[in-house]
């Protein structure tokens, strides 16, 4: 009787051991949640000579405007250096056509009508003479014989202190610009500012005129 009891216990122990062996792999593998990314694979396309990667288009600006690589760059007054184009007396020699009125000073001698009537007038500068605008609307052009040309420079602060007009009002986008002072033996005087290639500004009677070089 006792032998049968021990034999039964041995059979039960064998079944328990087998059950434990079967359950352990399931607990170690199948029932354990996999970590994120564990056991995952990414299938990449096989590249050959004819494969082309997709073109990535950059996002447009927030305002929806497309980027234009040829768009001009705007400048604020004071953020660029004075121009490097010729601006000595030799650069002034030649004929210049008055193209427009840029601004009127607070105490100018020219009315708007008188100033605009000068548009189209041609002034000439040479070693022997210089034609300049005067402060008198009834006699707007003066010829200075044997003029003396003096190179100088005018910055925005000095310009405003002297004329009470800022560089932006006369379309100057520089911190300072080269200028030529023109004087005569009789005391006549004038000043021109080089503001761009083949473009100058002349001041007369508190009014600011733009002139462009006449190309023959």
C-alpha positions as a Python dict, from the first residue, in 0.01 Angstrom:
ca = {
    (1, 'X'): (0, 0, 0),
    (2, 'X'): (279, 237, 95),
    (3, 'X'): (467, 156, -226),
    (4, 'X'): (161, 246, -434),
    (5, 'X'): (132, 578, -249),
    (6, 'X'): (495, 670, -323),
    (7, 'X'): (452, 563, -683),
    (8, 'X'): (146, 789, -715),
    (9, 'X'): (342, 1081, -566),
    (10, 'X'): (621, 1023, -817),
    (11, 'X'): (374, 1030, -1107),
    (12, 'X'): (216, 1352, -976),
    (13, 'X'): (560, 1514, -937),
    (14, 'X'): (647, 1417, -1293),
    (15, 'X'): (330, 1579, -1429),
    (16, 'X'): (395, 1894, -1224),
    (17, 'X'): (751, 1917, -1362),
    (18, 'X'): (633, 1872, -1719),
    (19, 'X'): (365, 2137, -1674),
    (20, 'X'): (624, 2381, -1537),
    (21, 'X'): (854, 2322, -1834),
    (22, 'X'): (571, 2388, -2080),
    (23, 'X'): (452, 2707, -1904),
    (24, 'X'): (798, 2871, -1862),
    (25, 'X'): (869, 2936, -2232),
    (26, 'X'): (527, 3091, -2270),
    (27, 'X'): (593, 3327, -1978),
    (28, 'X'): (943, 3413, -2102),
    (29, 'X'): (843, 3476, -2462),
    (30, 'X'): (489, 3462, -2586),
    (31, 'X'): (306, 3635, -2298),
    (32, 'X'): (571, 3906, -2237),
    (33, 'X'): (485, 4235, -2414),
    (34, 'X'): (753, 4336, -2661),
    (35, 'X'): (937, 4666, -2617),
    (36, 'X'): (862, 4939, -2874),
    (37, 'X'): (1069, 4879, -3184),
    (38, 'X'): (1189, 4539, -3063),
    (39, 'X'): (1172, 4280, -3332),
    (40, 'X'): (1049, 4534, -3591),
    (41, 'X'): (1213, 4567, -3932),
    (42, 'X'): (1197, 4839, -4200),
    (43, 'X'): (1196, 4726, -4558),
    (44, 'X'): (1397, 4967, -4775),
    (45, 'X'): (1363, 4980, -5152),
    (46, 'X'): (1645, 4833, -5351),
    (47, 'X'): (1812, 5116, -5538),
    (48, 'X'): (1926, 5068, -5892),
    (49, 'X'): (2048, 5295, -6170),
    (50, 'X'): (1692, 5395, -6261),
    (51, 'X'): (1579, 5476, -5907),
    (52, 'X'): (1517, 5844, -5837),
    (53, 'X'): (1475, 5983, -5489),
    (54, 'X'): (1171, 6207, -5436),
    (55, 'X'): (1237, 6582, -5466),
    (56, 'X'): (1197, 6767, -5137),
    (57, 'X'): (1034, 7108, -5187),
    (58, 'X'): (1119, 7364, -4913),
    (59, 'X'): (835, 7529, -4731),
    (60, 'X'): (737, 7877, -4847),
    (61, 'X'): (749, 8174, -4606),
    (62, 'X'): (468, 8212, -4357),
    (63, 'X'): (313, 8492, -4559),
    (64, 'X'): (279, 8264, -4857),
    (65, 'X'): (512, 8465, -5081),
    (66, 'X'): (743, 8258, -5296),
    (67, 'X'): (1116, 8309, -5256),
    (68, 'X'): (1268, 8502, -5546),
    (69, 'X'): (1650, 8474, -5562),
    (70, 'X'): (1661, 8767, -5805),
    (71, 'X'): (1455, 9000, -5587),
    (72, 'X'): (1634, 9326, -5507),
    (73, 'X'): (1759, 9374, -5155),
    (74, 'X'): (1624, 9681, -4987),
    (75, 'X'): (1832, 9888, -4749),
    (76, 'X'): (1752, 10117, -4464),
    (77, 'X'): (1940, 10443, -4427),
    (78, 'X'): (2269, 10385, -4250),
    (79, 'X'): (2310, 10012, -4314),
    (80, 'X'): (2542, 10036, -4615),
    (81, 'X'): (2872, 10208, -4681),
    (82, 'X'): (2918, 10508, -4913),
    (83, 'X'): (2919, 10414, -5284),
    (84, 'X'): (3241, 10321, -5460),
    (85, 'X'): (3162, 10456, -5809),
    (86, 'X'): (3365, 10755, -5941),
    (87, 'X'): (3270, 11078, -5767),
    (88, 'X'): (3548, 11329, -5831),
    (89, 'X'): (3540, 11637, -6054),
    (90, 'X'): (3619, 11430, -6362),
    (91, 'X'): (3313, 11217, -6291),
    (92, 'X'): (3103, 11535, -6282),
    (93, 'X'): (3225, 11669, -6616),
    (94, 'X'): (2966, 11643, -6891),
    (95, 'X'): (2597, 11719, -6938),
    (96, 'X'): (2322, 11634, -6691),
    (97, 'X'): (1946, 11646, -6741),
    (98, 'X'): (1716, 11748, -6457),
    (99, 'X'): (1473, 11457, -6430),
    (100, 'X'): (1257, 11527, -6125),
    (101, 'X'): (1199, 11724, -5807),
    (102, 'X'): (1276, 11512, -5503),
    (103, 'X'): (1168, 11729, -5211),
    (104, 'X'): (1080, 12082, -5100),
    (105, 'X'): (1232, 12245, -4795),
    (106, 'X'): (1022, 12422, -4534),
    (107, 'X'): (1157, 12764, -4641),
    (108, 'X'): (1216, 12707, -5011),
    (109, 'X'): (1210, 12982, -5271),
    (110, 'X'): (1064, 12765, -5548),
    (111, 'X'): (696, 12693, -5575),
    (112, 'X'): (596, 12348, -5693),
    (113, 'X'): (506, 12487, -6034),
    (114, 'X'): (836, 12675, -6068),
    (115, 'X'): (1040, 12372, -5962),
    (116, 'X'): (866, 12129, -6198),
    (117, 'X'): (912, 12375, -6485),
    (118, 'X'): (1286, 12302, -6465),
    (119, 'X'): (1241, 11931, -6542),
    (120, 'X'): (1418, 11857, -6869),
    (121, 'X'): (1671, 12139, -6836),
    (122, 'X'): (2032, 12038, -6909),
    (123, 'X'): (2328, 12161, -6703),
    (124, 'X'): (2691, 12125, -6813),
    (125, 'X'): (3009, 12097, -6605),
    (126, 'X'): (3364, 12126, -6733),
    (127, 'X'): (3705, 12249, -6625),
    (128, 'X'): (3626, 12595, -6764),
    (129, 'X'): (3267, 12647, -6650),
    (130, 'X'): (2986, 12504, -6441),
    (131, 'X'): (2615, 12561, -6482),
    (132, 'X'): (2433, 12548, -6150),
    (133, 'X'): (2085, 12618, -6019),
    (134, 'X'): (2029, 12935, -5818),
    (135, 'X'): (1790, 13031, -5538),
    (136, 'X'): (1604, 13271, -5772),
    (137, 'X'): (1316, 13109, -5968),
    (138, 'X'): (1313, 13400, -6216),
    (139, 'X'): (1679, 13334, -6303),
    (140, 'X'): (1728, 12967, -6215),
    (141, 'X'): (2057, 12891, -6395),
    (142, 'X'): (2395, 13054, -6332),
    (143, 'X'): (2719, 12990, -6521),
    (144, 'X'): (3028, 12992, -6300),
    (145, 'X'): (3345, 13072, -6495),
    (146, 'X'): (3668, 12897, -6397),
    (147, 'X'): (3500, 12698, -6119),
    (148, 'X'): (3684, 12531, -5836),
    (149, 'X'): (3568, 12179, -5757),
    (150, 'X'): (3626, 12053, -5403),
    (151, 'X'): (3559, 11693, -5310),
    (152, 'X'): (3386, 11634, -4979),
    (153, 'X'): (3139, 11402, -4809),
    (154, 'X'): (2803, 11463, -4643),
    (155, 'X'): (2647, 11230, -4388),
    (156, 'X'): (2280, 11205, -4305),
    (157, 'X'): (2307, 11387, -3973),
    (158, 'X'): (2490, 11686, -4120),
    (159, 'X'): (2252, 11695, -4415),
    (160, 'X'): (1946, 11709, -4191),
    (161, 'X'): (2101, 11972, -3962),
    (162, 'X'): (2174, 12195, -4261),
    (163, 'X'): (1859, 12148, -4470),
    (164, 'X'): (1598, 11999, -4232),
    (165, 'X'): (1539, 11725, -4487),
    (166, 'X'): (1638, 11363, -4428),
    (167, 'X'): (1821, 11132, -4667),
    (168, 'X'): (1510, 10914, -4723),
    (169, 'X'): (1320, 11217, -4855),
    (170, 'X'): (1576, 11258, -5134),
    (171, 'X'): (1601, 10884, -5201),
    (172, 'X'): (1946, 10833, -5051),
    (173, 'X'): (1995, 10491, -4890),
    (174, 'X'): (2344, 10546, -4753),
    (175, 'X'): (2493, 10664, -4428),
    (176, 'X'): (2700, 10920, -4619),
    (177, 'X'): (2750, 11021, -4981),
    (178, 'X'): (3035, 11190, -5172),
    (179, 'X'): (2975, 11547, -5282),
    (180, 'X'): (3137, 11822, -5488),
    (181, 'X'): (3139, 12185, -5374),
    (182, 'X'): (3150, 12424, -5671),
    (183, 'X'): (3272, 12779, -5613),
    (184, 'X'): (3355, 13073, -5838),
    (185, 'X'): (3583, 13375, -5813),
    (186, 'X'): (3282, 13600, -5760),
    (187, 'X'): (3167, 13401, -5456),
    (188, 'X'): (2901, 13197, -5635),
    (189, 'X'): (2866, 12852, -5488),
    (190, 'X'): (2671, 12530, -5526),
    (191, 'X'): (2693, 12168, -5417),
    (192, 'X'): (2605, 11840, -5585),
    (193, 'X'): (2569, 11500, -5421),
    (194, 'X'): (2658, 11175, -5597),
    (195, 'X'): (2372, 10942, -5505),
    (196, 'X'): (2412, 10665, -5765),
    (197, 'X'): (2602, 10578, -6079),
    (198, 'X'): (2539, 10866, -6325),
    (199, 'X'): (2295, 11033, -6089),
    (200, 'X'): (2335, 11346, -5874),
    (201, 'X'): (2127, 11571, -5652),
    (202, 'X'): (2152, 11951, -5666),
    (203, 'X'): (2008, 12183, -5402),
    (204, 'X'): (1878, 12529, -5489),
    (205, 'X'): (1641, 12757, -5301),
    (206, 'X'): (1565, 12488, -5044),
    (207, 'X'): (1448, 12252, -5319),
    (208, 'X'): (1612, 11922, -5410),
    (209, 'X'): (1650, 11826, -5775),
    (210, 'X'): (1768, 11500, -5927),
    (211, 'X'): (1979, 11499, -6244),
    (212, 'X'): (2095, 11211, -6463),
    (213, 'X'): (2394, 11203, -6693),
    (214, 'X'): (2323, 11263, -7060),
    (215, 'X'): (2481, 10976, -7252),
    (216, 'X'): (2583, 11069, -7605),
}
